[in-house]
Amino acid sequence: MTTPPAKQREIHLAARPIGTPKPSDFRVATTPVPEPADGQFLVRNIYMSVDPYMRGRMRDVKSYVPPFQIGAVLDGGSAGQVVASRHPKFAEGDFVVGGQGFREYYVSDGAGQRKVDPKVAPLSAFLGILGGPGLTAYVGLIDLGKPKAGETLLVSAAAGAVGMVVGQIGKILGLRVVGSAGGPDKTRWLKEELGFDDAFDYRAAGGALDRAIAERCPDGVDIYFENVGGAMLEAALANMRPFGRIPLCGMIALYNDEQPQPGPRNLIFCIPRRLTLTGFIISDHFDRFPAFTRDVAGWLADGKLKNRETIVQGIENAPAAFIGLLGGENVGKMLVQIGPDPTR
Amino acid sequence: MTTPPAKQREIHLAARPIGTPKPSDFRVATTPVPEPADGQFLVRNIYMSVDPYMRGRMRDVKSYVPPFQIGAVLDGGSAGQVVASRHPKFAEGDFVVGGQGFREYYVSDGAGQRKVDPKVAPLSAFLGILGGPGLTAYVGLIDLGKPKAGETLLVSAAAGAVGMVVGQIGKILGLRVVGSAGGPDKTRWLKEELGFDDAFDYRAAGGALDRAIAERCPDGVDIYFENVGGAMLEAALANMRPFGRIPLCGMIALYNDEQPQPGPRNLIFCIPRRLTLTGFIISDHFDRFPAFTRDVAGWLADGKLKNRETIVQGIENAPAAFIGLLGGENVGKMLVQIGPDPTR
């Protein structure tokens, strides 16, 4: 293991974005690499996660996670390797996943750090299909969607980190699965590679999302896994079957709005159709990690579940990766690689 | 028991209402009183129920109940007395509740008819607090609202047939209860007679519904029992606490809309606050009738639950009663009395 450098780069929030974030809202800062004290260890980050929910933390509003501070480093999922340790439970060479992304090195006392085994999957997978996004898909679909074999599942942002897992688990559980995504390459991938029964390009559908869904779900939708919000939610509501479930995971179409947009005009359909909408946050469901890991690692090993990542190289490109994520430039999990990966 | 007359009056739908229903959308028709065949009985209606959901059935759209037909009698909850019987299980003098309102007499083979005991409560109560509206309140609050003592319950249309029961059951279960209603007489009644902790007049609150709720629920709302929709739902969402529940019972503010209005601009709050919205229809929950009847009849007998009705006299005034109901003219359950009541 090489000696860590004296200095490292990290990404700070330079300004609170207004509307779509711009590169100038972020700044690359150079800071000293910290030294681990007794009971601490030093991690070299290899991958960092960019996730849609981070847009919310860039606003100065109270929510379930505190807002990012101007001039301070951003947080986010991180996966790296211990390079120096004075901690009894973390040894040099261990691979760890935590919440200290957007920087090249960090020290930790172990709080919130999870050791992962690269023999199970490449390190990057623990930030996606075997990490928060995978668990989000698993809990949202299974615990909140309450699927029954033969039902129809509609998933929006289906080519994203969460959506691709939702749809594939849906197929494993015997559902008919339809996805929406941006662009023909993504919809082709969903159908031809991931085994979705059908998929449509929401951009090509234009204002006719309702019909795009109705054509692909002629008997209606039992579960709509919501990642998008706005017009997509209204179109989904129009196609819900009685007793349908709508796990509310995200509404990425709204994240850059400065003024809140009106909600769906047909929310009243929830009553005659007896629909249940449930908002959820994955940190409330960490008790499901063992079952999730057992099932999803098993499905990956069996080839029933496929993984895909869009990996941007270089910490200096993290702001562009985040901006691109909000614009749908990723297929599968969007990651930034910031150092060499000995697990590949 | 007097001999039934040869002719009776009934109320037909003359035209599908556009916007707020008008008297000319209804017509009083005179038809022969039917004779019971073998296995049938003849009922003299004493009370009939007017309910907000009937507005939906006046539209020509498929829903969980079929639409009313132009030129045909309206249906709706009815309570009356058997005046002639050739049925083994229904005897002359029995009191029955069914779904044959908007007419003075009807014959039945017993399907959908429920015998009720006027020693438990006056006959009219079986159309309200001991009937569908009461069961709706009971199931919506208890089964879907999942209340825990000490939580805060907000109920809209709190002086209506459902709302007044929701709030009172909330108090019995140890909740802090706040109601919204139209006008100072209703809010005074909720606080002084029904024991609500607080109430506000949504008309006086004007555009400041959000603040009206926040002032009365300073720690936020755990359960919002939704009867109104529109601006009230948006204001309630703004005040929901994490893990809040919103049983969706009705959205009376929208029933006369010809063009659907935009939904709440803050529906996205469901995600960070982990809210659950559940639409429901009472006919899915008739299995709860025994528990409901036991509890609510007991609370009525103990004086823990108070009943109130607004009774309009005369079948010819049924259209006005229905129009008035949509305008909030009732306090408690709105009924039309169409014949003498031997149970009072």
XYZ file of C-alpha atoms in Angstrom:
688
model
C 0.000 0.000 0.000
C 1.439 3.368 -1.012
C 1.855 6.212 1.452
C -1.039 8.660 1.230
C -0.270 12.085 -0.199
C -0.157 15.219 1.956
C -2.955 16.952 0.087
C -6.274 15.853 -1.363
C -9.075 17.308 -3.429
C -12.674 17.624 -2.313
C -15.844 19.166 -3.775
C -17.482 22.054 -1.940
C -20.855 23.649 -2.472
C -19.972 27.129 -3.747
C -23.515 28.471 -4.117
C -27.050 27.129 -3.670
C -28.240 26.204 -7.175
C -31.200 28.055 -8.626
C -33.086 25.765 -10.996
C -30.766 23.369 -12.821
C -27.389 23.306 -10.998
C -24.459 24.910 -12.864
C -20.764 23.970 -12.639
C -20.085 27.265 -10.822
C -22.312 26.105 -7.951
C -19.449 23.745 -7.041
C -15.764 24.257 -6.316
C -12.779 21.890 -6.149
C -10.848 22.602 -2.941
C -7.456 21.274 -1.875
C -7.127 20.330 1.785
C -4.600 18.380 3.895
C -5.118 14.604 4.098
C -6.047 14.014 7.749
C -4.051 11.641 9.967
C -5.924 8.934 11.864
C -5.835 9.347 15.663
C -6.040 6.400 18.028
C -9.302 4.530 17.329
C -9.525 5.931 13.790
C -8.591 4.825 10.305
C -7.850 6.562 7.011
C -9.811 5.649 3.859
C -8.815 6.278 0.261
C -12.069 6.760 -1.643
C -12.330 4.831 -4.885
C -15.946 5.539 -5.908
C -18.463 8.127 -4.889
C -22.151 8.095 -5.465
C -24.174 10.889 -7.023
C -27.859 10.612 -6.171
C -30.961 12.650 -7.029
C -31.886 13.232 -3.367
C -28.732 15.381 -3.013
C -30.464 18.144 -4.980
C -32.857 18.597 -2.050
C -29.960 18.961 0.388
C -28.625 21.854 -1.699
C -31.664 23.915 -0.642
C -31.589 25.685 2.698
C -34.662 23.915 4.049
C -35.208 21.586 6.966
C -35.893 18.048 5.845
C -35.087 14.518 6.886
C -31.396 15.245 6.286
C -29.786 18.616 7.089
C -28.950 20.924 4.164
C -25.434 21.103 2.743
C -23.513 24.171 3.862
C -21.983 26.697 1.479
C -18.199 26.398 1.444
C -18.254 22.963 3.048
C -17.612 19.581 1.493
C -20.601 17.727 0.073
C -21.451 14.335 1.496
C -22.746 11.315 -0.353
C -22.189 7.608 -0.613
C -18.535 6.563 -0.730
C -16.671 3.295 -1.294
C -12.969 2.986 -0.606
C -10.129 1.116 1.020
C -8.531 1.511 4.430
C -4.944 2.706 3.907
C -3.910 3.268 7.535
C -5.603 2.120 10.722
C -5.369 2.673 14.459
C -8.810 1.059 14.898
C -9.141 -2.504 16.237
C -11.921 -3.556 13.816
C -10.801 -1.982 10.539
C -7.519 -3.185 9.047
C -5.370 -1.759 6.283
C -6.662 -3.224 3.028
C -10.314 -3.541 4.160
C -12.934 -2.220 1.769
C -15.546 0.057 3.317
C -18.706 1.859 2.276
C -19.817 5.044 4.031
C -21.252 8.499 3.578
C -18.039 10.506 3.021
C -18.046 11.015 -0.715
C -16.895 14.075 -2.663
C -13.371 13.867 -1.205
C -10.344 11.675 -1.898
C -9.505 10.715 1.700
C -11.257 10.740 5.057
C -10.720 9.491 8.584
C -13.417 7.668 10.523
C -13.965 6.102 13.927
C -16.134 3.486 12.245
C -19.535 5.138 12.773
C -21.705 4.578 9.703
C -18.982 2.526 7.991
C -19.753 -0.892 6.582
C -17.064 -3.397 5.610
C -17.849 -5.072 2.293
C -16.467 -8.190 0.643
C -15.285 -7.649 -2.941
C -15.575 -11.407 -3.541
C -19.385 -10.944 -3.436
C -19.367 -8.196 -6.078
C -17.063 -5.464 -7.401
C -16.693 -2.611 -4.914
C -18.810 -0.199 -6.970
C -21.869 -2.480 -6.670
C -22.107 -1.700 -2.958
C -23.032 1.889 -3.831
C -25.759 0.747 -6.218
C -27.477 -2.559 -6.653
C -26.125 -3.916 -3.331
C -26.371 -0.554 -1.540
C -28.908 2.175 -0.923
C -30.482 2.217 -4.406
C -30.892 -1.583 -4.392
C -32.379 -1.580 -0.913
C -34.702 1.255 -1.956
C -35.966 -0.828 -4.868
C -36.353 -3.936 -2.702
C -38.216 -2.253 0.173
C -40.321 -0.017 -2.057
C -41.468 -2.798 -4.325
C -41.811 -5.648 -1.851
C -42.772 -4.009 1.448
C -44.804 -1.092 0.105
C -45.852 -2.330 -3.345
C -47.023 -5.684 -1.926
C -46.794 -7.412 -5.304
C -48.754 -10.519 -6.244
C -47.664 -12.674 -9.169
C -49.529 -11.770 -12.346
C -50.013 -8.130 -11.421
C -48.802 -5.249 -13.592
C -45.946 -3.039 -12.394
C -45.162 0.331 -13.937
C -41.836 1.901 -12.982
C -40.684 5.366 -13.988
C -37.018 6.330 -14.384
C -36.754 2.617 -15.075
C -33.209 2.821 -16.420
C -31.942 4.520 -13.262
C -30.176 2.953 -10.302
C -33.409 2.206 -8.441
C -35.770 1.652 -11.362
C -33.650 -1.005 -13.087
C -33.668 -3.051 -9.865
C -37.397 -2.520 -9.252
C -38.269 -3.827 -12.702
C -35.945 -6.823 -12.538
C -37.190 -7.846 -9.075
C -40.707 -7.423 -10.468
C -39.913 -9.975 -13.183
C -38.382 -12.368 -10.629
C -41.619 -12.098 -8.592
C -43.792 -12.900 -11.609
C -45.130 -9.460 -12.453
C -45.768 -7.971 -15.850
C -43.282 -5.067 -15.926
C -43.457 -1.869 -17.970
C -40.883 0.903 -17.653
C -40.569 4.498 -18.736
C -37.209 6.044 -19.524
C -35.692 8.868 -21.556
C -34.627 7.869 -25.043
C -34.723 4.796 -27.292
C -31.382 3.367 -26.134
C -32.632 3.056 -22.587
C -35.996 1.541 -23.517
C -34.304 -0.964 -25.838
C -31.934 -1.942 -23.025
C -34.827 -2.408 -20.581
C -36.640 -4.726 -22.988
C -33.759 -6.587 -24.603
C -31.268 -6.878 -21.765
C -33.271 -6.611 -18.554
C -36.337 -8.564 -19.669
C -38.947 -5.856 -19.115
C -42.205 -6.832 -20.850
C -42.425 -3.380 -22.364
C -40.952 0.106 -22.068
C -41.595 3.523 -23.551
C -39.647 6.718 -24.102
C -41.395 9.457 -22.130
C -39.729 12.114 -24.267
C -41.128 10.650 -27.469
C -44.545 10.260 -25.822
C -44.693 14.027 -25.327
C -48.028 15.007 -23.833
C -49.538 11.565 -24.404
C -48.082 9.758 -21.376
C -51.537 8.560 -20.364
C -51.977 6.787 -23.712
C -48.394 5.471 -23.710
C -49.158 3.705 -20.437
C -52.657 2.587 -21.449
C -51.343 0.943 -24.643
C -48.750 -1.029 -22.692
C -50.931 -1.792 -19.667
C -54.320 -2.498 -21.257
C -55.672 -4.015 -18.037
C -54.332 -1.164 -15.923
C -51.539 -0.821 -13.404
C -51.512 -2.512 -9.994
C -48.260 -0.995 -8.734
C -46.762 2.274 -9.899
C -43.248 2.746 -8.522
C -42.881 6.534 -8.526
C -39.483 8.058 -9.235
C -40.504 11.004 -11.403
C -43.621 12.954 -10.302
C -45.394 15.659 -12.288
C -47.079 14.615 -15.520
C -45.926 11.013 -15.090
C -47.784 10.651 -11.802
C -50.945 12.092 -13.328
C -50.690 9.671 -16.260
C -50.065 6.747 -13.925
C -53.046 7.659 -11.709
C -55.233 7.645 -14.819
C -54.249 4.014 -15.411
C -54.357 2.588 -11.897
C -56.492 -0.455 -11.172
C -58.665 -0.708 -8.058
C -56.646 -1.313 -4.900
C -53.427 -0.186 -6.622
C -50.328 0.775 -4.658
C -48.003 3.684 -5.409
C -44.726 3.653 -3.474
C -43.431 7.239 -3.651
C -39.652 6.948 -3.908
C -38.742 10.180 -5.689
C -40.032 12.919 -7.975
C -36.934 13.825 -9.957
C -38.916 15.875 -12.482
C -39.587 18.416 -9.717
C -36.188 18.667 -8.040
C -34.953 21.670 -9.992
C -38.254 23.593 -9.709
C -37.930 26.910 -7.929
C -41.706 27.328 -7.748
C -43.745 24.267 -6.791
C -45.835 23.006 -9.683
C -49.512 22.014 -9.332
C -50.078 18.370 -8.443
C -52.015 15.797 -10.443
C -55.507 16.908 -11.437
C -56.809 13.394 -10.882
C -55.671 12.723 -7.336
C -59.346 12.202 -6.497
C -59.101 8.890 -8.435
C -57.450 7.567 -5.274
C -60.887 7.337 -3.671
C -63.052 5.385 -6.143
C -60.048 3.230 -7.057
C -58.976 2.727 -3.418
C -55.344 3.585 -4.083
C -52.595 3.790 -1.488
C -49.703 6.221 -1.946
C -46.811 5.792 0.469
C -43.798 8.056 0.707
C -40.653 6.432 2.081
C -37.036 7.146 2.957
C -34.617 4.265 2.859
C -32.859 5.056 6.146
C -36.069 4.002 7.964
C -35.654 0.509 6.509
C -32.069 -0.486 7.243
C -33.435 -3.438 9.238
C -34.147 -4.989 5.833
C -30.467 -5.020 4.832
C -29.868 -8.696 5.746
C -32.854 -10.053 3.779
C -32.105 -7.678 0.910
C -28.451 -8.665 0.732
C -29.259 -12.374 0.845
C -31.884 -12.102 -1.919
C -30.176 -9.621 -4.226
C -26.671 -11.103 -3.936
C -28.249 -14.491 -4.679
C -30.122 -13.206 -7.713
C -26.933 -11.515 -8.989
C -24.962 -14.747 -8.535
C -27.686 -16.728 -10.346
C -27.700 -14.245 -13.229
C -31.355 -13.384 -12.581
C -30.441 -9.789 -11.855
C -28.149 -7.703 -14.061
C -26.203 -4.671 -12.963
C -25.181 -1.626 -14.933
C -23.254 1.493 -13.989
C -22.332 4.758 -15.661
C -18.893 5.618 -14.283
C -17.495 9.128 -14.713
C -13.730 9.385 -14.158
C -12.107 11.964 -11.878
C -13.276 13.832 -8.798
C -13.092 17.104 -10.730
C -15.926 15.759 -12.911
C -18.252 15.020 -9.971
C -20.290 18.225 -10.434
C -20.812 17.392 -14.115
C -21.818 13.849 -13.157
C -24.386 15.177 -10.687
C -25.782 17.678 -13.189
C -25.893 14.929 -15.817
C -27.731 12.618 -13.415
C -30.547 15.165 -12.990
C -30.730 15.370 -16.779
C -30.933 11.609 -17.187
C -27.512 11.093 -18.766
C -26.868 7.896 -16.812
C -27.885 4.337 -17.585
C -28.031 2.386 -14.339
C -26.185 3.651 -11.301
C -24.228 6.909 -11.778
C -20.818 6.826 -10.066
C -17.654 8.862 -10.050
C -14.389 6.938 -9.864
C -11.723 8.940 -8.083
C -8.902 6.420 -7.735
C -7.692 3.001 -8.896
C -9.920 0.013 -8.044
C -8.019 -3.142 -7.043
C -11.292 -5.164 -7.062
C -11.676 -5.074 -10.848
C -101.256 -0.374 9.847
C -103.033 1.659 7.230
C -103.569 0.383 3.711
C -100.924 1.735 1.320
C -102.128 4.235 -1.271
C -102.366 3.378 -4.970
C -99.867 6.008 -6.072
C -96.567 7.271 -4.734
C -94.087 9.980 -5.509
C -90.453 9.404 -6.426
C -87.561 11.623 -7.524
C -86.084 11.139 -10.986
C -82.909 12.534 -12.477
C -84.204 14.896 -15.186
C -80.829 16.067 -16.504
C -77.192 15.517 -15.664
C -76.136 18.536 -13.556
C -73.457 20.835 -14.933
C -71.530 22.364 -12.056
C -73.734 22.952 -9.017
C -76.960 20.920 -9.420
C -80.135 22.952 -10.041
C -83.717 22.052 -8.993
C -84.571 21.501 -12.674
C -82.053 18.633 -12.813
C -84.617 16.651 -10.788
C -88.287 15.828 -11.291
C -91.015 14.527 -8.971
C -92.782 11.617 -10.697
C -95.956 9.819 -9.637
C -95.981 6.054 -10.099
C -98.127 3.163 -8.904
C -97.262 1.638 -5.532
C -96.053 -1.878 -6.392
C -97.651 -4.981 -4.877
C -95.426 -7.559 -3.208
C -95.331 -10.922 -4.976
C -94.687 -14.159 -3.139
C -91.300 -13.896 -1.349
C -91.457 -10.096 -1.353
C -92.488 -7.353 1.016
C -93.618 -3.726 0.667
C -91.803 -0.963 2.547
C -93.054 2.522 3.367
C -90.006 4.780 3.417
C -89.769 7.118 6.395
C -86.330 8.654 5.893
C -84.004 8.882 2.953
C -80.366 9.760 2.951
C -78.718 12.415 0.806
C -74.975 11.887 0.515
C -72.146 13.720 -1.253
C -71.037 10.638 -3.207
C -74.345 10.778 -5.122
C -73.005 13.768 -7.066
C -70.498 11.439 -8.726
C -73.247 9.040 -9.787
C -74.976 11.908 -11.610
C -72.087 11.975 -14.098
C -72.104 9.519 -16.974
C -68.799 7.892 -16.022
C -67.867 4.397 -14.986
C -66.901 4.200 -11.345
C -67.294 1.862 -8.387
C -71.080 2.361 -8.620
C -72.933 2.690 -11.924
C -74.187 6.151 -12.923
C -77.786 7.194 -12.334
C -79.904 7.099 -15.472
C -81.820 10.082 -16.838
C -85.567 9.648 -16.311
C -85.075 6.909 -13.713
C -85.496 7.053 -9.974
C -82.433 7.988 -7.919
C -81.186 5.519 -5.365
C -79.728 6.241 -1.960
C -79.963 5.072 1.602
C -83.506 4.473 2.862
C -85.086 3.628 6.211
C -88.696 2.538 6.485
C -91.225 0.073 7.795
C -92.641 -3.107 6.266
C -96.337 -2.512 5.581
C -97.178 -5.784 3.792
C -95.182 -8.996 3.551
C -95.250 -12.292 1.679
C -91.625 -12.951 2.800
C -90.872 -15.455 5.580
C -88.205 -13.333 7.272
C -89.660 -9.835 7.087
C -92.915 -9.198 8.976
C -95.353 -6.308 8.806
C -94.127 -3.696 11.291
C -90.413 -4.527 10.937
C -88.087 -1.569 10.419
C -85.606 -1.936 7.573
C -82.702 -0.020 6.095
C -81.782 -0.398 2.431
C -80.728 1.442 -0.691
C -84.140 2.370 -2.138
C -84.409 6.043 -1.238
C -85.960 8.853 -3.302
C -89.342 7.071 -3.392
C -92.189 6.626 -0.934
C -92.706 2.867 -1.317
C -90.767 -0.090 -2.705
C -90.939 -3.863 -2.807
C -87.973 -6.067 -2.019
C -87.059 -9.735 -1.847
C -84.745 -8.916 1.069
C -81.517 -8.486 -0.887
C -79.486 -5.637 0.631
C -82.114 -5.060 3.342
C -81.114 -4.916 6.980
C -83.627 -5.170 9.836
C -82.900 -2.634 12.573
C -84.087 -2.372 16.153
C -85.532 1.052 17.053
C -84.937 0.264 20.729
C -81.190 0.688 20.042
C -81.621 4.130 18.470
C -84.254 6.131 16.576
C -84.730 4.848 13.023
C -82.983 7.825 11.417
C -79.713 7.024 13.218
C -79.324 3.883 11.106
C -78.797 6.087 8.046
C -76.132 8.145 9.805
C -74.138 7.504 12.920
C -75.144 3.800 13.039
C -75.093 3.386 9.242
C -72.783 4.054 6.312
C -71.452 7.443 7.476
C -70.687 6.107 10.956
C -68.985 3.007 9.576
C -67.014 5.227 7.192
C -65.748 7.289 10.113
C -64.930 4.192 12.162
C -63.043 2.321 9.429
C -61.312 5.396 8.040
C -60.056 6.610 11.395
C -59.292 3.305 13.098
C -58.278 0.926 10.302
C -56.606 3.433 7.961
C -55.682 6.284 10.310
C -54.118 3.845 12.813
C -54.406 6.327 15.686
C -52.213 6.261 18.785
C -53.277 8.085 21.942
C -51.718 11.535 22.159
C -51.531 12.049 18.409
C -53.142 14.988 16.625
C -56.107 14.397 14.312
C -57.302 16.985 11.811
C -60.695 16.344 10.218
C -62.243 18.436 7.447
C -66.007 18.802 6.941
C -65.948 18.066 10.650
C -69.581 19.058 11.185
C -70.793 16.630 8.522
C -72.220 13.144 8.996
C -68.810 11.462 8.788
C -66.614 14.199 10.230
C -68.556 14.619 13.462
C -68.152 10.906 14.180
C -64.449 10.876 13.219
C -63.689 13.688 15.657
C -65.692 12.224 18.511
C -64.144 8.762 18.098
C -60.782 10.533 18.000
C -61.495 12.048 21.416
C -62.620 8.667 22.784
C -59.314 7.182 21.583
C -57.261 9.881 23.306
C -56.318 12.052 20.329
C -56.032 15.805 20.182
C -58.799 16.686 17.670
C -59.047 19.758 15.455
C -61.860 20.224 12.945
C -62.576 22.513 10.031
C -66.122 23.472 9.096
C -68.027 26.246 7.333
C -69.201 29.009 9.611
C -68.975 30.004 13.295
C -72.083 28.090 14.401
C -70.574 24.796 13.296
C -67.161 25.427 14.822
C -68.761 26.512 18.118
C -70.842 23.320 18.131
C -67.759 21.174 17.489
C -65.897 22.713 20.403
C -68.688 23.273 22.917
C -70.943 20.303 22.292
C -68.761 17.600 20.719
C -65.604 18.231 22.759
C -63.222 18.940 19.870
C -60.015 20.514 21.200
C -60.236 23.197 18.550
C -62.006 24.034 15.307
C -61.783 26.701 12.640
C -64.056 28.210 10.020
C -62.449 27.537 6.652
C -64.486 30.334 5.063
C -63.163 32.905 7.520
C -59.618 31.552 7.046
C -59.804 32.491 3.372
C -56.489 31.791 1.700
C -54.687 31.184 4.995
C -55.784 27.594 5.637
C -52.163 26.550 6.157
C -51.771 29.037 9.006
C -55.205 28.226 10.451
C -54.072 24.625 10.832
C -50.556 25.488 12.032
C -51.901 27.722 14.810
C -54.164 24.974 16.102
C -51.745 22.088 15.532
C -48.408 23.620 16.565
C -46.707 20.211 16.683
C -48.174 19.161 13.342
C -50.825 16.681 12.273
C -50.468 12.903 12.575
C -53.773 11.977 10.911
C -55.647 14.108 8.406
C -59.086 12.671 7.693
C -59.810 14.014 4.206
C -63.380 14.904 3.267
C -62.785 18.079 1.275
C -59.797 18.060 -1.137
C -58.416 21.056 -3.014
C -56.842 23.843 -0.966
C -57.640 22.035 2.289
C -55.538 19.026 1.283
C -52.626 21.256 0.315
C -52.834 23.068 3.661
C -53.039 19.783 5.545
C -50.024 18.347 3.683
C -48.043 21.423 4.714
C -48.717 20.558 8.358
C -48.248 16.794 8.365
C -45.798 15.223 10.781
C -43.404 12.431 9.732
C -45.164 9.088 9.257
C -48.565 10.806 9.046
C -51.606 9.044 7.636
C -54.243 10.575 5.364
C -57.385 8.451 4.883
C -59.014 9.794 1.716
C -62.755 9.580 2.316
C -64.085 12.303 0.036
C -63.205 15.550 -1.726
C -66.509 17.422 -1.645
C -64.886 20.694 -2.725
C -64.288 19.119 -6.147
C -67.583 17.335 -6.776
C -69.212 20.128 -8.756
C -66.106 20.880 -10.855
C -66.636 20.419 -14.577
C -62.905 20.744 -15.269
C -60.532 18.938 -12.927
C -58.516 21.363 -10.813
C -54.755 21.026 -10.255
C -53.774 18.933 -7.264
C -51.732 20.024 -4.265
C -48.427 21.684 -5.151
C -46.776 20.026 -2.175
C -47.619 16.379 -2.798
C -43.858 15.760 -2.849
C -43.916 16.319 0.945
C -45.223 12.751 1.109
C -41.681 11.512 0.507
C -39.503 13.309 3.089
C -42.347 13.084 5.622
C -43.132 9.415 4.814
C -46.867 10.002 4.496
C -49.440 7.410 3.523
C -52.571 8.438 1.614
C -55.252 5.769 1.319
C -58.450 6.090 -0.665
C -61.316 3.922 0.517
C -64.925 3.034 -0.216
C -67.067 1.854 2.636
C -68.665 -1.072 0.807
C -65.269 -2.846 0.911
C -65.437 -2.799 4.712
C -68.856 -4.184 5.579
C -67.117 -6.971 7.505
C -66.451 -4.325 10.156
C -70.193 -3.753 10.780
C -70.391 -5.991 13.885
C -67.425 -4.382 15.676
C -68.563 -0.930 14.587
C -72.130 -1.466 15.799
C -70.974 -2.837 19.139
C -68.570 0.077 19.750
C -70.646 2.951 18.413
C -73.969 1.820 19.902
C -72.138 1.413 23.202
C -70.587 4.883 23.027
C -73.988 6.370 22.136
C -75.626 4.573 25.085
C -72.860 5.798 27.417
C -73.256 9.375 26.199
C -69.655 9.434 24.916
C -70.850 9.975 21.367
C -73.472 12.564 20.401
C -75.616 12.461 17.300
C -77.046 15.296 15.282
C -79.186 15.358 12.166
C -80.535 18.002 9.817
C -83.933 16.710 8.721
C -85.683 18.256 5.719
C -89.407 17.481 5.527
C -91.106 16.160 2.386
C -89.929 14.079 -0.560
C -90.545 17.046 -2.867
C -87.747 18.845 -0.998
C -85.191 16.083 -1.550
C -83.487 17.876 -4.481
C -83.128 21.032 -2.370
C -81.736 18.948 0.491
C -79.152 17.401 -1.819
C -78.160 20.765 -3.300
C -77.960 22.195 0.217
C -75.770 19.320 1.351
C -73.192 20.122 -1.339
C -73.293 23.724 -0.133
C -72.719 22.745 3.490
C -76.189 23.694 4.776
C -76.390 20.663 7.051
C -75.090 20.183 10.561
C -74.547 16.480 11.163
C -76.305 13.936 8.980
C -78.599 15.378 6.259
C -81.861 13.435 5.916
C -85.201 13.852 4.233
C -88.246 12.667 6.158
C -90.962 11.507 3.821
C -93.506 9.982 6.200
C -94.461 9.702 9.869
C -91.916 8.040 12.179
C -93.439 5.784 14.848
C -90.007 5.354 16.513
C -89.871 8.921 17.852
